[in-house]
Amino acid sequence: MLRPLLLNSRRSFVSEVSSILTAQEKHEFVRRILSAKRASGLSFDDIANRCQLSNVYCAQLFYNQAQLSGSTATKLKLAVPQLQESDLLEMQKVPMRLPATEQLQDPTIYRFQEVVLLYGQSLKAVMAEKFGDGIMSAIDFQITMEEAFGNGGEKRVLVKLNGKFLPHLEQANR
């Protein structure tokens, strides 16, 4: 029988900040929880389906870039039984979202940056026409990745970004 993994049973997410503070500590933690994932034999899609999450958010959890809710912790432990309870508790804390600068050299990650650099100005212009002056939230946000096929039957990558529109407001004295 699994014990409840919530650090604070009154909240879905806890407000305690992660004890992982350095890039080295994060690297070791991520390596350990990814090892548990590999031992499960499940893909991010498989785990996401079992936990009722998007596949990208599931991957964020394993790279310690997102916070695990208490209700999802129980599902995650069932999907990946090799995860240690101490790791699940750490995953429920507010993570230090430290990007490793060497990751920016990875061709796949660099191509995502390139997409924003090449299309960013046009995306902003279309967004302004449709919504007005504002931004797309990366907090109230969902991202998924799916396999698609082109007209010639070639494999294609379909990335869906779904973020809340946040208008810029006039800053008036009140």
C-alpha positions as CSV (number, residue, x, y, z in Angstrom):
1,M,0.0,0.0,0.0
2,L,1.4,3.4,-1.0
3,R,1.6,6.0,1.7
4,P,0.3,9.5,0.6
5,L,3.2,11.4,-0.9
6,L,1.8,14.9,-0.3
7,L,4.1,17.1,1.7
8,N,1.1,19.2,2.6
9,S,-2.2,17.5,2.4
10,R,-4.2,20.7,2.1
11,R,-2.7,21.7,-1.3
12,S,-2.2,20.1,-4.6
13,F,1.3,21.7,-4.9
14,V,3.6,22.6,-2.1
15,S,5.4,25.9,-1.6
16,E,8.6,24.4,-0.2
17,V,11.6,25.2,-2.5
18,S,13.8,22.4,-3.7
19,S,16.9,21.5,-1.7
20,I,18.7,21.0,-5.1
21,L,20.6,24.2,-5.5
22,T,23.5,23.5,-7.8
23,A,23.8,22.3,-11.4
24,Q,25.8,19.3,-10.2
25,E,23.1,18.3,-7.6
26,K,20.4,18.7,-10.3
27,H,22.4,16.6,-12.8
28,E,22.8,13.8,-10.2
29,F,19.1,13.9,-9.3
30,V,17.9,13.9,-12.9
31,R,20.2,11.0,-13.7
32,R,18.8,9.0,-10.8
33,I,15.1,9.6,-11.7
34,L,15.8,9.0,-15.5
35,S,17.4,5.7,-14.5
36,A,14.2,4.7,-12.7
37,K,12.2,5.6,-15.8
38,R,14.5,3.5,-18.0
39,A,14.2,0.6,-15.6
40,S,10.4,0.8,-16.0
41,G,10.7,0.3,-19.8
42,L,8.0,3.0,-20.4
43,S,8.2,6.0,-22.7
44,F,7.3,9.5,-21.7
45,D,4.0,9.0,-23.7
46,D,3.3,5.8,-21.7
47,I,3.9,7.4,-18.3
48,A,2.0,10.5,-19.3
49,N,-1.0,8.5,-20.3
50,R,-1.0,6.6,-17.0
51,C,-0.6,9.9,-15.0
52,Q,-3.1,11.8,-17.2
53,L,-0.4,14.4,-18.2
54,S,0.9,15.8,-21.5
55,N,4.0,14.0,-22.8
56,V,6.1,17.1,-22.6
57,Y,5.0,17.9,-19.0
58,C,5.9,14.4,-18.1
59,A,9.4,14.8,-19.5
60,Q,9.7,18.1,-17.6
61,L,9.1,16.2,-14.4
62,F,11.9,13.8,-15.1
63,Y,14.2,16.7,-16.0
64,N,13.2,18.5,-12.8
65,Q,11.8,21.5,-14.7
66,A,8.2,21.1,-13.4
67,Q,6.7,20.5,-10.0
68,L,4.9,17.2,-9.3
69,S,1.5,17.4,-7.6
70,G,0.7,15.2,-4.7
71,S,-2.2,13.5,-6.6
72,T,0.1,12.8,-9.6
73,A,2.9,11.5,-7.3
74,T,0.8,8.4,-6.4
75,K,0.1,7.7,-10.1
76,L,3.8,8.2,-11.0
77,K,4.9,5.8,-8.4
78,L,2.5,3.2,-9.8
79,A,3.8,3.8,-13.3
80,V,7.5,3.9,-12.3
81,P,7.8,1.8,-9.2
82,Q,11.6,2.2,-9.2
83,L,11.3,5.8,-8.2
84,Q,12.4,6.3,-4.6
85,E,9.9,8.0,-2.2
86,S,12.5,10.6,-1.3
87,D,12.8,11.4,-5.0
88,L,9.1,11.7,-5.4
89,L,9.0,14.0,-2.4
90,E,11.8,16.2,-3.9
91,M,9.9,16.3,-7.2
92,Q,6.9,17.8,-5.3
93,K,9.0,20.8,-4.2
94,V,9.4,24.0,-6.3
95,P,12.2,23.1,-8.6
96,M,15.3,25.2,-9.5
97,R,14.8,25.5,-13.2
98,L,18.5,25.7,-14.1
99,P,19.1,25.4,-17.8
100,A,22.4,23.8,-18.6
101,T,24.1,26.1,-21.1
102,E,25.8,23.2,-22.8
103,Q,22.3,21.9,-23.8
104,L,22.0,24.9,-26.1
105,Q,24.6,23.2,-28.4
106,D,22.4,20.2,-28.9
107,P,21.1,20.3,-32.5
108,T,17.5,19.5,-31.5
109,I,17.3,22.1,-28.8
110,Y,19.1,24.6,-31.0
111,R,16.5,24.1,-33.8
112,F,13.7,25.0,-31.4
113,Q,15.6,28.2,-30.6
114,E,16.0,28.7,-34.3
115,V,12.3,28.4,-34.9
116,V,11.6,31.2,-32.4
117,L,14.4,33.4,-33.9
118,L,13.1,32.9,-37.5
119,Y,9.4,33.0,-36.8
120,G,9.2,35.1,-33.6
121,Q,8.6,38.5,-35.1
122,S,5.9,37.1,-37.4
123,L,4.3,35.2,-34.6
124,K,4.2,38.3,-32.5
125,A,2.6,40.3,-35.3
126,V,-0.1,37.8,-35.9
127,M,-0.7,37.5,-32.2
128,A,-1.1,41.3,-31.9
129,E,-3.6,41.3,-34.8
130,K,-5.7,38.6,-33.2
131,F,-5.4,39.5,-29.5
132,G,-3.9,42.9,-29.1
133,D,-0.8,43.9,-27.2
134,G,0.3,41.1,-24.9
135,I,2.1,37.8,-24.4
136,M,1.4,34.1,-24.3
137,S,1.9,32.8,-20.8
138,A,4.4,30.0,-20.3
139,I,2.9,29.4,-16.8
140,D,-0.7,28.8,-17.8
141,F,0.5,26.8,-20.7
142,Q,0.4,23.3,-22.2
143,I,2.7,21.8,-24.8
144,T,2.4,18.5,-26.5
145,M,4.4,16.7,-29.2
146,E,2.9,14.3,-31.6
147,E,3.9,12.4,-34.7
148,A,2.3,13.5,-38.0
149,F,2.8,12.7,-41.6
150,G,3.4,15.0,-44.6
151,N,1.8,14.7,-48.0
152,G,4.5,12.4,-49.2
153,G,4.1,10.1,-46.2
154,E,7.2,11.5,-44.5
155,K,7.3,11.7,-40.7
156,R,6.7,15.1,-39.3
157,V,6.9,16.6,-35.8
158,L,3.8,18.4,-34.6
159,V,4.3,20.6,-31.6
160,K,1.3,22.3,-30.0
161,L,1.8,25.4,-27.8
162,N,-1.3,26.4,-25.9
163,G,-0.8,29.4,-23.6
164,K,-3.2,31.9,-22.0
165,F,-3.1,35.3,-23.5
166,L,-2.0,38.0,-21.1
167,P,-2.7,41.6,-22.3
168,H,-0.3,44.4,-21.4
169,L,-2.2,46.8,-19.2
170,E,-2.0,50.6,-19.0
171,Q,-0.3,51.5,-15.8
172,A,-2.4,54.2,-14.3
173,N,-2.0,56.0,-10.9
174,R,-4.9,55.1,-8.7
